[in-house]
PDB file of C-alpha atoms in Angstrom:
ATOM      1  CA  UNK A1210     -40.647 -23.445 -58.900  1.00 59.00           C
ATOM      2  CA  UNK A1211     -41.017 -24.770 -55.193  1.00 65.00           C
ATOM      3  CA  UNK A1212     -36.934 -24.986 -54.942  1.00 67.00           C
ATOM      4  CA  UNK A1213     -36.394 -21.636 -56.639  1.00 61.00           C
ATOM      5  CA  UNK A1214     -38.412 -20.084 -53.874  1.00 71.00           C
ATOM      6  CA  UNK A1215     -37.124 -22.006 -51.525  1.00 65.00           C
ATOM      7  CA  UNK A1216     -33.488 -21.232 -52.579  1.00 64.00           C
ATOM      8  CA  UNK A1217     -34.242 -16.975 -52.941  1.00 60.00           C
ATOM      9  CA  UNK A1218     -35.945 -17.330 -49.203  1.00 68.00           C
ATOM     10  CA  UNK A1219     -33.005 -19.245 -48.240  1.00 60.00           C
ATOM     11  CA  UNK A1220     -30.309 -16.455 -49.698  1.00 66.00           C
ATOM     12  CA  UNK A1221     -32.605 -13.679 -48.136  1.00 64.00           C
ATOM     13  CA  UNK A1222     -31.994 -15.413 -44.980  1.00 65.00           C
ATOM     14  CA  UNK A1223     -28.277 -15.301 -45.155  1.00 67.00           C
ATOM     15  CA  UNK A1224     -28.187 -12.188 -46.608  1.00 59.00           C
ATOM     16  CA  UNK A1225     -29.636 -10.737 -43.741  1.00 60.00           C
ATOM     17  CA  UNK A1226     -27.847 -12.593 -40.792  1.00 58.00           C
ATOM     18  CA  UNK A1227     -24.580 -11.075 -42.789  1.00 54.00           C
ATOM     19  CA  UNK A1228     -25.859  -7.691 -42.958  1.00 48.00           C
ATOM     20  CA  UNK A1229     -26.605  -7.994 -38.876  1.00 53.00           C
ATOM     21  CA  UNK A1230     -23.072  -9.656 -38.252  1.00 53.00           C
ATOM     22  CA  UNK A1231     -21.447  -6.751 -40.502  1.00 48.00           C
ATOM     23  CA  UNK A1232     -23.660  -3.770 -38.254  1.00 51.00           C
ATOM     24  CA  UNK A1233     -21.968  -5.442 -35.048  1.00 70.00           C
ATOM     25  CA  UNK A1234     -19.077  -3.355 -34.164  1.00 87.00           C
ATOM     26  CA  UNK A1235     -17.082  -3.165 -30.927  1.00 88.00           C
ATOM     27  CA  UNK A1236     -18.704  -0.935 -27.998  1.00 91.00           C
ATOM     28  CA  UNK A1237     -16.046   1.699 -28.099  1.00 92.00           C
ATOM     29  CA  UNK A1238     -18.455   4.510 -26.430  1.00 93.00           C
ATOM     30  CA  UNK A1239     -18.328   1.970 -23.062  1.00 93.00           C
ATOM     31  CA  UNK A1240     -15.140   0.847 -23.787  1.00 93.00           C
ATOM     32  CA  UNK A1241     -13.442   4.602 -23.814  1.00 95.00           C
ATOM     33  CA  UNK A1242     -16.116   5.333 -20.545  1.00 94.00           C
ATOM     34  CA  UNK A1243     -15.068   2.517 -18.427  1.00 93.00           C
ATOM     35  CA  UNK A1244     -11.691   3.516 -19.659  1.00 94.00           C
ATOM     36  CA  UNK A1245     -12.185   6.689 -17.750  1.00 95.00           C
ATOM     37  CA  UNK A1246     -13.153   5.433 -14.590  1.00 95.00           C
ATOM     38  CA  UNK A1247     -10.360   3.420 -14.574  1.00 95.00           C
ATOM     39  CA  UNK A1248      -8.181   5.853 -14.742  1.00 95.00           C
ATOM     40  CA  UNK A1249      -9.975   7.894 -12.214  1.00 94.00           C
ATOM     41  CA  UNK A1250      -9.766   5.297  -9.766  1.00 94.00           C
ATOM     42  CA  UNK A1251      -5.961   5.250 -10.145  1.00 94.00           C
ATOM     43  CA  UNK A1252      -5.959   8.742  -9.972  1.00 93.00           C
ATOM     44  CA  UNK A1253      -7.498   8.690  -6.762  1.00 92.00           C
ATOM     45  CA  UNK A1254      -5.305   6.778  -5.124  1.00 92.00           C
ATOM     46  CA  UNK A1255      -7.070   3.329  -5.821  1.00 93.00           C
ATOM     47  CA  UNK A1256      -4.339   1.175  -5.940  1.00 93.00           C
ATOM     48  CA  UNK A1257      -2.914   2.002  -2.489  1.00 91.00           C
ATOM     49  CA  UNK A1258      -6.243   2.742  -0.845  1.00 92.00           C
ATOM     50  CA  UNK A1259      -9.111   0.383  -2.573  1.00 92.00           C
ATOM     51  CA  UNK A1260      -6.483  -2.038  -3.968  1.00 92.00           C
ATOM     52  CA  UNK A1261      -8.834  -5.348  -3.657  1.00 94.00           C
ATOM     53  CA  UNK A1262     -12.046  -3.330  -5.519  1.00 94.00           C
ATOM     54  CA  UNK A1263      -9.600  -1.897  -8.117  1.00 94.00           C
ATOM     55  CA  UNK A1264      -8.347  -5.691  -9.259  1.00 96.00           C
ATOM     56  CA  UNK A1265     -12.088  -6.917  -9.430  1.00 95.00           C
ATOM     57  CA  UNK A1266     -12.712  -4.173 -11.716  1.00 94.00           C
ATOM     58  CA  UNK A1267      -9.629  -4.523 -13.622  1.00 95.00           C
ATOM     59  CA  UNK A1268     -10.289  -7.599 -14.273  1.00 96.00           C
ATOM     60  CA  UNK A1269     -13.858  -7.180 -15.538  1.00 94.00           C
ATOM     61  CA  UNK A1270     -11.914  -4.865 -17.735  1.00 95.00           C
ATOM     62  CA  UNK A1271      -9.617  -7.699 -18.756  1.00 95.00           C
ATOM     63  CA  UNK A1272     -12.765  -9.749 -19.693  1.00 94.00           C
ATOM     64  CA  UNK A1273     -14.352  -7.013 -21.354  1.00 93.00           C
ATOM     65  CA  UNK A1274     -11.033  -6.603 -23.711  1.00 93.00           C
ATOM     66  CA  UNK A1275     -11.016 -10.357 -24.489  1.00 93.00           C
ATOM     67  CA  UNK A1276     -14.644 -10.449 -25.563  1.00 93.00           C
ATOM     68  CA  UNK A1277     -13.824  -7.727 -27.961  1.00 92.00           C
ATOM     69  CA  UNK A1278     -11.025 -10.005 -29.360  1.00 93.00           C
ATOM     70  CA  UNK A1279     -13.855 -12.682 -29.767  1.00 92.00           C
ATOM     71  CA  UNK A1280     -16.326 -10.248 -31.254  1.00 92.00           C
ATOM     72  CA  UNK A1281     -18.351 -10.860 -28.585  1.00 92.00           C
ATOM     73  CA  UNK A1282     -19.429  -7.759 -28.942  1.00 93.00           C
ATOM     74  CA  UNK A1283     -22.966  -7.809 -26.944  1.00 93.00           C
ATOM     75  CA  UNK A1284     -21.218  -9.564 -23.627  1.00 93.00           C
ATOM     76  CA  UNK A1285     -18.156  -6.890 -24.213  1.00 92.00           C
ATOM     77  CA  UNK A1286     -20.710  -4.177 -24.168  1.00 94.00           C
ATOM     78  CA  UNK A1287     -22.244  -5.186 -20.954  1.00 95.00           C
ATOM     79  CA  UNK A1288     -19.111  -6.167 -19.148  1.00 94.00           C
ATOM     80  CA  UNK A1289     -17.350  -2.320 -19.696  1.00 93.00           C
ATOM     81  CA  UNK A1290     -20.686  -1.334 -18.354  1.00 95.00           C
ATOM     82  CA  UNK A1291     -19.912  -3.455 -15.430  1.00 95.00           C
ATOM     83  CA  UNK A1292     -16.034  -2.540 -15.504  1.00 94.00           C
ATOM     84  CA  UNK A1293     -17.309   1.252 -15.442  1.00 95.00           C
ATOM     85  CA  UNK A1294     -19.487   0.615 -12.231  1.00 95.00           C
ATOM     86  CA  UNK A1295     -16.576  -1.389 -10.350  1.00 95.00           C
ATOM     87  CA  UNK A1296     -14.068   1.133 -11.529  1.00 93.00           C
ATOM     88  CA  UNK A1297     -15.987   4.235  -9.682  1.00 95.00           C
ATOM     89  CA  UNK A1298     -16.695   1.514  -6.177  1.00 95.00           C
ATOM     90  CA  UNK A1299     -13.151   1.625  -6.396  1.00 94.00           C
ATOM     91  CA  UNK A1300     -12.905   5.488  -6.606  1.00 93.00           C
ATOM     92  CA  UNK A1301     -15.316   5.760  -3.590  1.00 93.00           C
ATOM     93  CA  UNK A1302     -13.451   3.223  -1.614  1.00 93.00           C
ATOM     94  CA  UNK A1303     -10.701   5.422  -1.612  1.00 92.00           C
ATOM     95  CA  UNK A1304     -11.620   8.009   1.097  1.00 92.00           C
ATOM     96  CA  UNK A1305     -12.583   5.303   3.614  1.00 92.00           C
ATOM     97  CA  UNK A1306      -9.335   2.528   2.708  1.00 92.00           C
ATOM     98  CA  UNK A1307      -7.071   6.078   3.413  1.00 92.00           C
ATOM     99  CA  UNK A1308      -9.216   6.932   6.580  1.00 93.00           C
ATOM    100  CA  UNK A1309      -8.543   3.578   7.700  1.00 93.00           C
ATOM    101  CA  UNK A1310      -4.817   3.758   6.802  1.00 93.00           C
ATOM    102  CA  UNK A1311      -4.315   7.094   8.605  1.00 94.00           C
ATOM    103  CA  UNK A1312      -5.662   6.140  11.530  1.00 95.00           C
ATOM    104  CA  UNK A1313      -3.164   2.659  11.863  1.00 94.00           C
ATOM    105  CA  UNK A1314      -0.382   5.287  11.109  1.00 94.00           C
ATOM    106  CA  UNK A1315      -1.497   7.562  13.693  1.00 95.00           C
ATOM    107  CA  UNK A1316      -1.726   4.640  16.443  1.00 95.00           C
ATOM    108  CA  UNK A1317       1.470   3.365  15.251  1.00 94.00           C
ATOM    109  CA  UNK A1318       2.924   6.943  15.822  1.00 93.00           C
ATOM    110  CA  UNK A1319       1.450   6.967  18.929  1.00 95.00           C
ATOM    111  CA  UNK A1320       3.001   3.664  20.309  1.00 95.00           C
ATOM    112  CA  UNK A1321       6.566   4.451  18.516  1.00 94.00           C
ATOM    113  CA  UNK A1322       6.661   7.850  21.059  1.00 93.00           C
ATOM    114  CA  UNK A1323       5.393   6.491  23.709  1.00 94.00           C
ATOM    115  CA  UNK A1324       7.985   3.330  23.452  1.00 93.00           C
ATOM    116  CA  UNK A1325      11.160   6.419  22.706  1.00 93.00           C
ATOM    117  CA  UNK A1326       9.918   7.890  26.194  1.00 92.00           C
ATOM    118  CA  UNK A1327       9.982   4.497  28.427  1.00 92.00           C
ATOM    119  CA  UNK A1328      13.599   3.870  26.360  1.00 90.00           C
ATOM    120  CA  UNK A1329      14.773   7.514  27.512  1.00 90.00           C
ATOM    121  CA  UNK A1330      13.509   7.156  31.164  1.00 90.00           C
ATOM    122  CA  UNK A1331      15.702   3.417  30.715  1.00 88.00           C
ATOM    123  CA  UNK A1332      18.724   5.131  29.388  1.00 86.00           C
ATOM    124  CA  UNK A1333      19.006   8.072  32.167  1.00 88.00           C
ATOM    125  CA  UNK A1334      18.564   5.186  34.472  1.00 85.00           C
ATOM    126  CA  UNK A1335      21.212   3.314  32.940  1.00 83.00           C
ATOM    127  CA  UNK A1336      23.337   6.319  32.047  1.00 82.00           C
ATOM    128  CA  UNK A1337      26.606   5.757  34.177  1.00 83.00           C
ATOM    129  CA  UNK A1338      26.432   2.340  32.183  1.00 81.00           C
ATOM    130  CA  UNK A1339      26.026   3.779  28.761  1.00 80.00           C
ATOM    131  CA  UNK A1340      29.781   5.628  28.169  1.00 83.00           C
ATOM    132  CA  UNK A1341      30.576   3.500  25.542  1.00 84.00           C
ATOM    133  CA  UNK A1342      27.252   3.834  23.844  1.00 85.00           C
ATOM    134  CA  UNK A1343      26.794   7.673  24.907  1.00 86.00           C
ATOM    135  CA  UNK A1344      27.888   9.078  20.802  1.00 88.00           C
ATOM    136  CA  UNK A1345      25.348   6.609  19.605  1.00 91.00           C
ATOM    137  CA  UNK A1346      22.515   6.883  21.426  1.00 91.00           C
ATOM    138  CA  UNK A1347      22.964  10.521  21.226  1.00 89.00           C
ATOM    139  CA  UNK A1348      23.097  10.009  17.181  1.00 92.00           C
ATOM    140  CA  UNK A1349      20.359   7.961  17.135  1.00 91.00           C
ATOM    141  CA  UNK A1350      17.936  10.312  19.511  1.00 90.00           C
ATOM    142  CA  UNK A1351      18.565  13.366  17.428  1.00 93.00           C
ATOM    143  CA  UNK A1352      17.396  10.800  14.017  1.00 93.00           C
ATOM    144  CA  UNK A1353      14.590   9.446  15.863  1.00 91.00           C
ATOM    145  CA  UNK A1354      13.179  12.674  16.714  1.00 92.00           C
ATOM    146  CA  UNK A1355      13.527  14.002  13.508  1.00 94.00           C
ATOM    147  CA  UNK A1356      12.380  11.019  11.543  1.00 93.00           C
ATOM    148  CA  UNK A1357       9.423  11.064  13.843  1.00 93.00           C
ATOM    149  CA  UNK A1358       8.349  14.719  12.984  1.00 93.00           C
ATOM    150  CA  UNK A1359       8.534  13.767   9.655  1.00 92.00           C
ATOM    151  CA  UNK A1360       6.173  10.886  10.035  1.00 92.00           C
ATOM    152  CA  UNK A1361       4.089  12.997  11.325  1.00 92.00           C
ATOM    153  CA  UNK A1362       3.782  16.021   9.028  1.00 93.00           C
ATOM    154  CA  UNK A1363       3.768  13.236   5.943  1.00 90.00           C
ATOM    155  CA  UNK A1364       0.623  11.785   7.714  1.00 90.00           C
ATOM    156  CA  UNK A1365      -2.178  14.010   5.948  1.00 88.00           C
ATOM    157  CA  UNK A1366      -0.607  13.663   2.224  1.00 89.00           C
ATOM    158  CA  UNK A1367       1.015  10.238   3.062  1.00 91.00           C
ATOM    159  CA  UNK A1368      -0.379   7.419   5.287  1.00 93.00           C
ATOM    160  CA  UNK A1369       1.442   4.516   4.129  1.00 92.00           C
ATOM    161  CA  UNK A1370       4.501   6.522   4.139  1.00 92.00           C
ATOM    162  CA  UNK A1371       4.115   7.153   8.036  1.00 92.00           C
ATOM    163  CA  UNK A1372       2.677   4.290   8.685  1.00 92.00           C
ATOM    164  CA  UNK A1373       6.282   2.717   7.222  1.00 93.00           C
ATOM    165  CA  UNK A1374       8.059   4.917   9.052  1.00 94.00           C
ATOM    166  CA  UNK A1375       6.983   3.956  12.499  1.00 92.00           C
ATOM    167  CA  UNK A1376       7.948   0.650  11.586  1.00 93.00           C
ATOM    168  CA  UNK A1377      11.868   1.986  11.221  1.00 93.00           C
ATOM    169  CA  UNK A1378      11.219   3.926  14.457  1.00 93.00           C
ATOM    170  CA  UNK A1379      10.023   0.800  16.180  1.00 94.00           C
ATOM    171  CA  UNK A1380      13.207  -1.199  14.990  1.00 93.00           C
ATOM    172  CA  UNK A1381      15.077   1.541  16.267  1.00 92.00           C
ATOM    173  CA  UNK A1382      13.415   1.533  19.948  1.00 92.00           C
ATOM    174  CA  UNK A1383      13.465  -2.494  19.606  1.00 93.00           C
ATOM    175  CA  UNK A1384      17.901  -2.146  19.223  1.00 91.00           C
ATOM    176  CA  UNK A1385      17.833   0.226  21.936  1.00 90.00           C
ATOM    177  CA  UNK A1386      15.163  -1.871  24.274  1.00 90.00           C
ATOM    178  CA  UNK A1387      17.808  -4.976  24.016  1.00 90.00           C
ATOM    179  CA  UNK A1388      21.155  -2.661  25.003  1.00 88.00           C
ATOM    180  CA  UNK A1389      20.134  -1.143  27.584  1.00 87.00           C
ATOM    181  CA  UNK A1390      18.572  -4.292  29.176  1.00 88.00           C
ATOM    182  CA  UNK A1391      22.166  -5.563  28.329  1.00 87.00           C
ATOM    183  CA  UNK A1392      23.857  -3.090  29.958  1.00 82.00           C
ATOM    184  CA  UNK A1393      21.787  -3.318  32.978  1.00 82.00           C
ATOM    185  CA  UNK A1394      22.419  -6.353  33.096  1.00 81.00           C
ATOM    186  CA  UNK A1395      26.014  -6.512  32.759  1.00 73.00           C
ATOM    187  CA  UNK A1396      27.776  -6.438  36.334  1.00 71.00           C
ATOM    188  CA  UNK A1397      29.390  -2.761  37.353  1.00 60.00           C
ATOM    189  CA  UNK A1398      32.812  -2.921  36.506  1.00 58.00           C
ATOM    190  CA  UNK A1399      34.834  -2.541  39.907  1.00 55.00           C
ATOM    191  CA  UNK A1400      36.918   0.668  40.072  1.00 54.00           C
ATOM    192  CA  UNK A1401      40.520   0.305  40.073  1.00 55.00           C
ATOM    193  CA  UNK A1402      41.565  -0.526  44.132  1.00 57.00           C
ATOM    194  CA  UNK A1403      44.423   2.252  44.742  1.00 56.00           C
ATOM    195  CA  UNK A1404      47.564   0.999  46.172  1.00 54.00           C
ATOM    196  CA  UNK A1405      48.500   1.883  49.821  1.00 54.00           C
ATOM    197  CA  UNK A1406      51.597   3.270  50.284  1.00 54.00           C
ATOM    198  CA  UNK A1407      53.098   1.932  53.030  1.00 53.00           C
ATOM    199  CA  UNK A1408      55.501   3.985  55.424  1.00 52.00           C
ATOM    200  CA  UNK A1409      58.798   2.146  56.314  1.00 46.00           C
TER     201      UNK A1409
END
């Protein structure tokens, strides 16, 4: 009598650690809202403005996912939560990483026209010099101003953008920096002596 009630406590038991292991079911209500702030943190602009915060979150995400996979289902629960709350730092990182952005491209604007003035005050200077290079330079002038007004108008909508740009329009005063100092360098070529006619 002992072991029958020993063996129906026993199956009561099991029976209920299988009923609370068969009520376990993934967290799909924090799953679908950390979901949601990941995808509003890309939205935002995330990845090119609070890149570092939006990989830790991803991959608290990534964690999350595998736990799930497991049936870890308690530890999944709690890391979405986590994933959600990393997700939206991410989202509110994104004003300040583009502040922070614009204002490099704006200095870097800055310097790049500054740099085009000195290289036109060393080109008029040079100018006699420059024949040979006159179609060029005049090419390149016309580019560099309008590349430059582009830079700037895609500043507000586009940081990185402008910020890439004056990096072309840097190379471009860097190419022009190093001919002109080679031309100024370069020894005037003597004019052609003209030939005295002699009377006989």
């Amino acid at each position: 009598m002992k072991n029958f009630r020993y063996l129906v406590s026993l199956m009561l038991v099991l029976a209920l650690a299988l009923v609370a292991i068969g009520c376990a079911k993934p967290p799909e209500a924090e799953q679908k809202a950390a979901k949601a702030a990941m995808d509003a943190a890309v939205a935002a602009g995330a990845d090119k403005y609070a890149a570092a915060d939006l990989d830790a979150a991803k991959k608290v995400w990534e964690s999350s996912e595998a736990q799930v996979k497991d049936k870890k289902y308690k530890e999944a629960k709690q890391g979405y939560v986590d994933a959600k709350a990393a997700f939206e730092k991410a989202a509110a990182a994104v004003e300040a990483g583009k502040k922070a952005v614009t204002d490099e491209a704006t200095a870097a604007l800055t310097a790049v026209e500054q740099g085009w003035a000195a290289i036109e005050g060393d080109a008029k200077k040079a100018e006699k010099k420059m024949k040979e290079k006159k179609a060029e330079w005049e090419a390149d002038a016309k580019a560099f101003g309008d590349n430059l007004k582009a830079a700037k108008d895609a500043l507000a909508a586009d940081p990185i953008g402008a910020k890439a740009k004056a990096a072309e329009l840097k190379a471009v005063i860097e190419k022009w920096d190093a001919a002109i100092k080679e031309l100024m360098a370069a020894p005037a070529k003597p004019e052609p002596k003209k030939e005295k006619k002699t009377k006989s």
